[in-house]
Short mmCIF file of C-alpha atoms and ligand atoms in Angstrom, two decimals:
data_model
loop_
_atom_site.label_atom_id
_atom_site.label_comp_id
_atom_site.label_asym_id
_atom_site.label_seq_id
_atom_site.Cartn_x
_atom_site.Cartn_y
_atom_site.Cartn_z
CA UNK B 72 117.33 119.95 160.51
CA UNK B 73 115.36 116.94 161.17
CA UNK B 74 116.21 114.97 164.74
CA UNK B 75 115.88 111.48 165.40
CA UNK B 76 116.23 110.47 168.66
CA UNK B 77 117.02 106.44 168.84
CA UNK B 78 116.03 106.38 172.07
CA UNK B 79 112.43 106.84 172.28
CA UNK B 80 112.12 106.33 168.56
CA UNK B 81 111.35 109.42 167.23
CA UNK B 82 111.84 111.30 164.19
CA UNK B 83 111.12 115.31 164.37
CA UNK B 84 110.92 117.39 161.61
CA UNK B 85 110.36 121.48 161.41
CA UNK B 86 107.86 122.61 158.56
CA UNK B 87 107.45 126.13 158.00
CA UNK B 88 104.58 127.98 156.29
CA UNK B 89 105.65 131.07 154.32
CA UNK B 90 104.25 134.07 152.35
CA UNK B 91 102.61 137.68 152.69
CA UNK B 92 100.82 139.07 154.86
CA UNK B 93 97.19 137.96 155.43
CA UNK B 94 97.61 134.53 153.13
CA UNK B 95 95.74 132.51 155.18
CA UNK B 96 99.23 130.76 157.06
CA UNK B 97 97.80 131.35 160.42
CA UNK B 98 94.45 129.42 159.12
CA UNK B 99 95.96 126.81 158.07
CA UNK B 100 97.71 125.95 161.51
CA UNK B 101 94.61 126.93 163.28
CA UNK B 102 92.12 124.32 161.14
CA UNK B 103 95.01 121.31 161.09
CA UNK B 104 94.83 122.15 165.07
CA UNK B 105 90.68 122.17 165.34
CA UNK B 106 90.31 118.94 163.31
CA UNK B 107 93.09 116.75 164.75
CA UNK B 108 92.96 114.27 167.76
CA UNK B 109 94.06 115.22 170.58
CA UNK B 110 96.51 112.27 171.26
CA UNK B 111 98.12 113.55 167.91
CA UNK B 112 98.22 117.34 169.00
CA UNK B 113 100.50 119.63 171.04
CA UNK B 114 99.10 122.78 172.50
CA UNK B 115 99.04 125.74 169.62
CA UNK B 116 100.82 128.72 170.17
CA UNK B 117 100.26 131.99 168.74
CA UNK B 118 102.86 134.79 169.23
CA UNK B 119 100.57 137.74 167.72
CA UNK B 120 99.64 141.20 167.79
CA UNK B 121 96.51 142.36 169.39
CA UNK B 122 95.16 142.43 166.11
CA UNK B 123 95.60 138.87 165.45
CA UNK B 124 99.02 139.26 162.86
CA UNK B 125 101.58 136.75 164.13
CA UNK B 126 103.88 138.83 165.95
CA UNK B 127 106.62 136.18 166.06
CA UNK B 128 105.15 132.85 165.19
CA UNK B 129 102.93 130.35 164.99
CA UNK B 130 103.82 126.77 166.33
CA UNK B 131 101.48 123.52 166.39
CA UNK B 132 103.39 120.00 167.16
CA UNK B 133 101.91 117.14 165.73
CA UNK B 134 102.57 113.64 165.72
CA UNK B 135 101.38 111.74 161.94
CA UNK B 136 102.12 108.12 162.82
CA UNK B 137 105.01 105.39 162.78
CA UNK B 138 107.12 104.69 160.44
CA UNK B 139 109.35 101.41 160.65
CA UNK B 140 108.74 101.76 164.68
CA UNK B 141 109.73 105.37 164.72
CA UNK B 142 107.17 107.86 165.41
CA UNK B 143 106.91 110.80 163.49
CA UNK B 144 106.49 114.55 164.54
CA UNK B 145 106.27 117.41 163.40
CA UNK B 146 106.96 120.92 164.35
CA UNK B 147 104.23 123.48 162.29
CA UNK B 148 105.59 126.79 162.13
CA UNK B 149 104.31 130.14 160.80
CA UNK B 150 106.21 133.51 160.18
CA UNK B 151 105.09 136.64 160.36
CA UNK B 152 103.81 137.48 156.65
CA UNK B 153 104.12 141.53 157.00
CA UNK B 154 107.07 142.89 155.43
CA UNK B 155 108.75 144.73 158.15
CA UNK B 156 109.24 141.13 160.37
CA UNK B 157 111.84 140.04 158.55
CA UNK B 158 114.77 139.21 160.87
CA UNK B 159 111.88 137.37 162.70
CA UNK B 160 111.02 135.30 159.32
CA UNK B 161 114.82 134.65 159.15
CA UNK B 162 115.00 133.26 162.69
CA UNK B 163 112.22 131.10 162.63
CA UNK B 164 113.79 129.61 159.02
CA UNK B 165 116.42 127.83 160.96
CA UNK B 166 116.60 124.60 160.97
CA UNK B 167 113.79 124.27 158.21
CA UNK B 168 113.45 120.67 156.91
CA UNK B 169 110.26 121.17 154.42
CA UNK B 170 108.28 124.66 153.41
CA UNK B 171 104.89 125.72 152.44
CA UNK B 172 104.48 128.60 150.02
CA UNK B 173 100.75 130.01 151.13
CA UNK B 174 100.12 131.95 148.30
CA UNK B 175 96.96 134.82 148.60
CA UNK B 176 94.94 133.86 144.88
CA UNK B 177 93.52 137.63 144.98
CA UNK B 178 94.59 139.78 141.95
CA UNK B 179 95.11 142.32 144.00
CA UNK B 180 98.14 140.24 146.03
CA UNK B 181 100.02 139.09 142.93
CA UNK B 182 102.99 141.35 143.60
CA UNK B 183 102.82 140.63 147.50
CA UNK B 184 102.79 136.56 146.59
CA UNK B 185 106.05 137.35 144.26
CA UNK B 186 108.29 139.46 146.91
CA UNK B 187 107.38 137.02 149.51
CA UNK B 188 108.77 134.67 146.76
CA UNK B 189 112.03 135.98 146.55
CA UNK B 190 112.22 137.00 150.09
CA UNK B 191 112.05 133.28 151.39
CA UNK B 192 114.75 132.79 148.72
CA UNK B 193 116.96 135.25 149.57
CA UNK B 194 116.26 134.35 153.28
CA UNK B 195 117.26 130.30 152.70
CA UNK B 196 119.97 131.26 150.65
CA UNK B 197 121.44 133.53 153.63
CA UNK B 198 121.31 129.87 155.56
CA UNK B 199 123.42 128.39 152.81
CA UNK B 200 119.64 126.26 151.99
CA UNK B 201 118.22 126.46 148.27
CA UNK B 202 114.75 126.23 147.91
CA UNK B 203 115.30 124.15 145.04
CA UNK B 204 116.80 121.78 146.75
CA UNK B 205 114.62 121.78 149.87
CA UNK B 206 111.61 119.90 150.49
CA UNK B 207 108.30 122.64 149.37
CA UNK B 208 105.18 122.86 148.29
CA UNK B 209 103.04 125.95 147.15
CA UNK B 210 99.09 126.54 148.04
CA UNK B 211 96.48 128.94 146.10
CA UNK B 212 94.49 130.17 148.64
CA UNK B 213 91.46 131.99 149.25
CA UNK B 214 90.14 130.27 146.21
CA UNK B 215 86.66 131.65 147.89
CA UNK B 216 87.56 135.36 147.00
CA UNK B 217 85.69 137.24 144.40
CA UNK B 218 88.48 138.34 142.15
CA UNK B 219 91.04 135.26 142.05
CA UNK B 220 93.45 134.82 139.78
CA UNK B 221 93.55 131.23 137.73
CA UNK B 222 95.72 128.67 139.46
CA UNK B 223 98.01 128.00 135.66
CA UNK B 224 98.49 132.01 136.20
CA UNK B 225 99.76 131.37 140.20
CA UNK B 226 101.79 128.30 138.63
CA UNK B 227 103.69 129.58 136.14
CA UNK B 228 104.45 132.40 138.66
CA UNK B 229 104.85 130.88 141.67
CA UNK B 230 105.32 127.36 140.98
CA UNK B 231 108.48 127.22 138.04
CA UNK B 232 110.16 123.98 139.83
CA UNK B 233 106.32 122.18 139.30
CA UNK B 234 106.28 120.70 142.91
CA UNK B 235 103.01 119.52 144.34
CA UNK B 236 100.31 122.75 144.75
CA UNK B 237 97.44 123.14 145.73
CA UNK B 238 94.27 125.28 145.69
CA UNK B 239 92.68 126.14 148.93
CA UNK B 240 90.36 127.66 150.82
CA UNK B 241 91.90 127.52 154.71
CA UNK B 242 88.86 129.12 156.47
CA UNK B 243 86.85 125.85 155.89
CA UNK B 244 89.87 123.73 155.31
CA UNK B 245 89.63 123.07 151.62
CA UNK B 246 93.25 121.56 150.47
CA UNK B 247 94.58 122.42 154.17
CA UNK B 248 95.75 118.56 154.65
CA UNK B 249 96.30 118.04 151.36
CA UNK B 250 98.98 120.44 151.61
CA UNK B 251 100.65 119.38 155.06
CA UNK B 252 100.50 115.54 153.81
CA UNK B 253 102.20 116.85 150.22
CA UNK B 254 105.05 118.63 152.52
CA UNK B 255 105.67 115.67 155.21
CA UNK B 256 105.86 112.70 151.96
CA UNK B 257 108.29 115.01 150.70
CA UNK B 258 110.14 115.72 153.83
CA UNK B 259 110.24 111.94 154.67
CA UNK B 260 111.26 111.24 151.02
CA UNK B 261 114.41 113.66 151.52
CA UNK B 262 115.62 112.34 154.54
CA UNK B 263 115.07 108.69 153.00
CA UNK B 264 117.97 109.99 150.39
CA UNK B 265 119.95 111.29 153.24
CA UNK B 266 119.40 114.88 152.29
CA UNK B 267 118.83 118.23 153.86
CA UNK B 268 118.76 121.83 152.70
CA UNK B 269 121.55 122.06 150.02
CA UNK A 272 123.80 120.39 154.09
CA UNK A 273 124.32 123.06 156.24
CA UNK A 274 123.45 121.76 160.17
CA UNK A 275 124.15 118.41 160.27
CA UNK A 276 121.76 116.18 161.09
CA UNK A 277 120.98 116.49 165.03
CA UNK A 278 120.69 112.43 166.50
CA UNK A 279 120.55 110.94 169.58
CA UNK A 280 121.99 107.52 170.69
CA UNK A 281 121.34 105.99 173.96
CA UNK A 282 124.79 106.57 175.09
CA UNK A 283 125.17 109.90 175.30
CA UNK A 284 121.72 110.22 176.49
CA UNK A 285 122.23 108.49 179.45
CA UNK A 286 125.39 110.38 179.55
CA UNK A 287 122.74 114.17 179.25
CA UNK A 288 120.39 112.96 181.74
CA UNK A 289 122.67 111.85 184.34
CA UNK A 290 123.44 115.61 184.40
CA UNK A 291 120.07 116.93 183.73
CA UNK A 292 119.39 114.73 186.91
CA UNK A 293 122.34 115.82 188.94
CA UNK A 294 121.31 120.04 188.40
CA UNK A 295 117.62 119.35 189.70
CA UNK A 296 119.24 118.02 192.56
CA UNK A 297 122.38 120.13 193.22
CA UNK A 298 120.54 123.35 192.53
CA UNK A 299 117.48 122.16 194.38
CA UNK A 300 115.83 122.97 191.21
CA UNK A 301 112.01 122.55 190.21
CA UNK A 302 112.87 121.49 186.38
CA UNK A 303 115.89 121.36 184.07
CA UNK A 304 115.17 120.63 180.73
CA UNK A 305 118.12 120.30 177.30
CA UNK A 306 116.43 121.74 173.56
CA UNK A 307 118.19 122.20 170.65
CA UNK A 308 118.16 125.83 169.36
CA UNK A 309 115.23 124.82 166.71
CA UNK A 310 113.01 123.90 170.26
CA UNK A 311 113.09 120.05 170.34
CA UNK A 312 113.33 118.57 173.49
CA UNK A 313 116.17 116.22 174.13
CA UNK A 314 115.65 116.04 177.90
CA UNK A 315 114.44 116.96 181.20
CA UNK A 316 114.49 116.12 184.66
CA UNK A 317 112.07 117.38 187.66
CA UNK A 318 108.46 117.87 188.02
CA UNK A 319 108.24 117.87 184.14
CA UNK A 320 104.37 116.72 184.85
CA UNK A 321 103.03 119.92 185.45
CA UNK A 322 104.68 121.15 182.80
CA UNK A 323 103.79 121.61 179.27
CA UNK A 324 107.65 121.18 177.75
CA UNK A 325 106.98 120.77 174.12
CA UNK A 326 105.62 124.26 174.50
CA UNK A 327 108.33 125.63 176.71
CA UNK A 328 110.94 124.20 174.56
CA UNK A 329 109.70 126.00 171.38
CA UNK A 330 109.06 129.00 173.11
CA UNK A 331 112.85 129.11 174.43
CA UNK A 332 114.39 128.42 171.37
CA UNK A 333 112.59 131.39 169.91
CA UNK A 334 113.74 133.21 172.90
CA UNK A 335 117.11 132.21 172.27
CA UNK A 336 117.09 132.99 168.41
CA UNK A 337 115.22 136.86 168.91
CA UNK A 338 118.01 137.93 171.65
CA UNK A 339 120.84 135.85 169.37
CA UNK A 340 119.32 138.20 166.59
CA UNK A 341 119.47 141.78 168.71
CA UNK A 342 123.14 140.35 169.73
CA UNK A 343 124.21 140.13 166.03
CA UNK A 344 122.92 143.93 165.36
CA UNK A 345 124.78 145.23 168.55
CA UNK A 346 128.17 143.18 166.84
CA UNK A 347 127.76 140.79 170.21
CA UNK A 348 129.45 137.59 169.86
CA UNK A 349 125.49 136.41 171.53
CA UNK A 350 124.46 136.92 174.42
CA UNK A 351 124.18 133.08 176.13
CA UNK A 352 122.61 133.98 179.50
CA UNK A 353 119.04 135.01 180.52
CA UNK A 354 117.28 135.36 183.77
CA UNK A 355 113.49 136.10 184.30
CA UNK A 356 112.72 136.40 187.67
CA UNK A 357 109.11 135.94 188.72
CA UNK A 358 107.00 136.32 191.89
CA UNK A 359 107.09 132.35 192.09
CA UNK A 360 109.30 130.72 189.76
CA UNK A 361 112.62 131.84 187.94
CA UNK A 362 113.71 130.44 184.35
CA UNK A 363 117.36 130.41 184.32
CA UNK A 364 118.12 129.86 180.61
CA UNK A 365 121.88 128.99 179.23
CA UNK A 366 123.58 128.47 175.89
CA UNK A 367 126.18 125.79 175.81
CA UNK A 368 128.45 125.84 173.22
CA UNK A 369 126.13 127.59 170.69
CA UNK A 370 124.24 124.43 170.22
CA UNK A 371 121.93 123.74 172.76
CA UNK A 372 120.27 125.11 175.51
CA UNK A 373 120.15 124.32 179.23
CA UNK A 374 116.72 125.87 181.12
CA UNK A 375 116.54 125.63 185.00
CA UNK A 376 113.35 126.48 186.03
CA UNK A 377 113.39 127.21 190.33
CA UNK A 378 111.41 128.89 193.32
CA UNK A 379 112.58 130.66 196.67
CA UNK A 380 114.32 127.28 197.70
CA UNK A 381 117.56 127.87 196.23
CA UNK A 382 119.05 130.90 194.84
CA UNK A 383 120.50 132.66 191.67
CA UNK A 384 123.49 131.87 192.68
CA UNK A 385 124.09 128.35 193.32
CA UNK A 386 121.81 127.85 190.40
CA UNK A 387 124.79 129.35 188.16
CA UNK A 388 127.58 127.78 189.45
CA UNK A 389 125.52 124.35 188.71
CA UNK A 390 124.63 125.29 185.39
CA UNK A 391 128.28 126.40 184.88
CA UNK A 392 129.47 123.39 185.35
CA UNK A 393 127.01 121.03 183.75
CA UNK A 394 127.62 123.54 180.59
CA UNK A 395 131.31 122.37 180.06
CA UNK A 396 130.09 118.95 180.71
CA UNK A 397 127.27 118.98 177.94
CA UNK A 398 129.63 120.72 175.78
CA UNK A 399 131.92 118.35 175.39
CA UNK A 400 129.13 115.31 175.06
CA UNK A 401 127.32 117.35 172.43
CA UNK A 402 130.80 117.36 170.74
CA UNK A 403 131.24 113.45 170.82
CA UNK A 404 128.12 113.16 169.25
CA UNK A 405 128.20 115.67 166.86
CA UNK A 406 131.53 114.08 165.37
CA UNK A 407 129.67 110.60 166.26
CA UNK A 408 126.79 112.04 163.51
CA UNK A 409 129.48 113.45 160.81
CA UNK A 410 131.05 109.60 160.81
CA UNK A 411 130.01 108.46 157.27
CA UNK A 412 129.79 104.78 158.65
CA UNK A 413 126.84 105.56 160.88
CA UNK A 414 123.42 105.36 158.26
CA UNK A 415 120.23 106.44 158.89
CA UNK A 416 117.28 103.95 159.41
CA UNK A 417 115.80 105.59 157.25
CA UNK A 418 117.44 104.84 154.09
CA UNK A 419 115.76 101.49 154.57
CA UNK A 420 112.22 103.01 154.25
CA UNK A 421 110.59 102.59 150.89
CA UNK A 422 107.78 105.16 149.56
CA UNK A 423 105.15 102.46 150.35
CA UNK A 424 106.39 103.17 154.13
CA UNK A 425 105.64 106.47 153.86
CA UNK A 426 102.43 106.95 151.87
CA UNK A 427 100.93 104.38 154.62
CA UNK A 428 101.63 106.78 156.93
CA UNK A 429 98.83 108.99 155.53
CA UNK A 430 96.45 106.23 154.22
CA UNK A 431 95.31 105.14 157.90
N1 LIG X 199 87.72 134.15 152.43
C1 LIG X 199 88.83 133.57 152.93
N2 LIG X 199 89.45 134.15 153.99
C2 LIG X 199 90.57 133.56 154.46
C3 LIG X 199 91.09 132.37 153.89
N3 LIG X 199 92.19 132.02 154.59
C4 LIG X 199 92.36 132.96 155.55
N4 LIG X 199 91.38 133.90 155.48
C5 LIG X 199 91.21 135.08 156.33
O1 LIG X 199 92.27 135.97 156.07
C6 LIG X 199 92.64 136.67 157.26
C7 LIG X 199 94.13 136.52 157.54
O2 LIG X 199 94.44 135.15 157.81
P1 LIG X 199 95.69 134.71 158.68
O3 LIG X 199 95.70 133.23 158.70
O4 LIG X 199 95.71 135.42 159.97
O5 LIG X 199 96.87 135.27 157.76
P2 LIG X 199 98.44 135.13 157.99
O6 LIG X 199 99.00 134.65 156.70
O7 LIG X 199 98.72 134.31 159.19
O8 LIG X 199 98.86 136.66 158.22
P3 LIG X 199 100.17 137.23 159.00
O9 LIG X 199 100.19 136.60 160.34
O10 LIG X 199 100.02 138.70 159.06
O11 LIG X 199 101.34 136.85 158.16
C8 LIG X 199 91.78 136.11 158.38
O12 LIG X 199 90.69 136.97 158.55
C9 LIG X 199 91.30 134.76 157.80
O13 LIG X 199 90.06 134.38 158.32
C10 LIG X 199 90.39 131.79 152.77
O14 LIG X 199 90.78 130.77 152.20
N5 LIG X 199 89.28 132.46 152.34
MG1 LIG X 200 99.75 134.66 160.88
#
């Protein structure tokens, strides 16, 4: 649920980034942090375990620019990718206005990209949200790994609705703002139409 | 659309921050600061300067959701009070009307109590604004600016 204060002209949106464990969401947060101003940025904050999995979440704020003399934010969020967080995945869903599917390109995580599919799903669909109907975009990454699966293989899987993807490689930011930029035009572009959720 | 849309007019601002205002003062409070239960600021009042309050206002509202989720397992209705009491500064944190949240943040100058009875009554107060508005929001006549905005508008945003 987006917020626009007409006060002091601002328009904040809440974009989460979704999938299994070890995907690379964390990275991406973490590289859109180390390579933006720091007029634009918020302080990051990482609610993890000593081991470095997100615990709770991830959040970055960010501010991309004005539009029509509003200025617009946006709240990053990450969930917790391992399976057994998932009341925290379903708390930190509320309120979503856009998604990003991080999808892990290894063979190996093919069936871990698919339940976290269908989880995120289920989980929007508990909210009364549709991801068909909400503001997403999906990203291959760790297109670095040695045994990667071809993106049309991750698309026809992952990506039935075609909506903007993208292959990446987070750890040295390959398709990282390709894929925020893809999820904020399509955020704006839904609450141009009035929209939200389903 | 399942939440609607969460907007805020100058109005009923004025209307919030006269009361955010009147708490740091009646409760002798360091900071009092408003967030909606997804952690976006809508005000705050006090020495907000030292104070990182996007931060703190994220961080709540997860606070808020975890305990609202361990009240839904234990069949509680939620559980819309905390208190963390620290060696210098206590966070006084409040739900009002399952919709937003009010944080006092104080030191040994005042005490738990008085800060309660404040926030009690500022509660009912907000309540009923956040009502105004939200009916205010739901009135079909009110558009959005941004059904103006063209795609041009926004693909310039990422051009620069
Ligand atoms: N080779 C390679 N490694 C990556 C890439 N993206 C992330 N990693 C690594 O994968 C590991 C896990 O990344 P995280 O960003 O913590 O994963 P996550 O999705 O946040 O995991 P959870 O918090 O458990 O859900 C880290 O060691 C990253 O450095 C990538 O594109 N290529
Ligand atoms: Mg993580």
């Amino acid at each position: 649920m987006s917020f626009i204060n007409y006060l002091s002209r601002e328009i904040n949106c809440k974009i989460v980034y979704y999938g299994p464990g070890l995907c690379g969401k964390t990275t991406n947060l973490q590289y859109i942090y180390n390579k933006t101003n720091p007029e634009a940025k918020g302080k990051m904050i990482s609610l993890a375990t000593e081991t470095e999995r997100t615990l709770f979440f991830d959040f970055l704020p960010l501010a991309l620019g004005e539009i029509r003399g509003f200025k617009t934010r946006f709240h990053l969020y990450t969930v917790p990718g391992q399976v057994f967080y998932d009341a925290s995945r379903k708390l930190i869903l509320k309120g979503v206005d856009g998604v990003v599917f991080v999808a892990d390109s290894q063979i190996a995580r093919m069936e871990a990209n698919l339940e976290s599919m269908e989880n995120l799903r289920t989980n929007l669909a508990e909210q009364g949200y549709s991801l068909d109907k909400l503001p997403h975009v999906i990203q291959y990454n760790k297109r670095d790994m040695p045994s990667v699966a071809p993106v049309e293989e991750l698309r026809s899987l992952l990506n039935p609705n075609g909506m903007p993807d993208f292959g990446a490689i987070a750890t040295t930011g390959d398709g990282v703002f390709d894929t925020l930029k893809a999820v904020a035009k399509l955020v704006l572009t839904e609450l141009k139409r009035g929209g939200a959720g389903g | 659309m399942t939440n609607p849309q969460m907007v805020m007019y100058e109005e009923e601002f004025n209307q919030i921050q006269t009361i955010v205002d009147r708490v740091v003062r009646e409760a002798n409070a360091q900071v009092v600061f408003i967030i909606d239960k997804n952690g976006q600021l809508i005000a705050a009042a006090g020495e907000t300067d030292q104070l990182d309050t996007t931060s703190l206002a994220s961080l709540t509202a997860g606070n808020i959701a975890a305990t609202g989720g361990i009240a839904k397992l234990l069949r509680e209705n939620e559980f819309s009070t905390q208190f963390h009491e620290g060696e210098r500064a206590n966070i006084h944190i409040q739900l009002v009307g399952n919709r937003v949240i009010l944080v006092v943040i104080f030191d040994n100058k005042t005490s738990l109590g008085l800060v309660r009875l404040r926030v009690k009554k500022a509660s009912e107060e907000l309540n009923s604004i956040f009502e105004a508005l939200l009916s205010k929001v739901q009135d079909p006549q009110q558009s959005t600016p941004f059904a103006e905005i063209t795609d041009d508008d926004i693909d310039n945003l990422f051009n620069d």
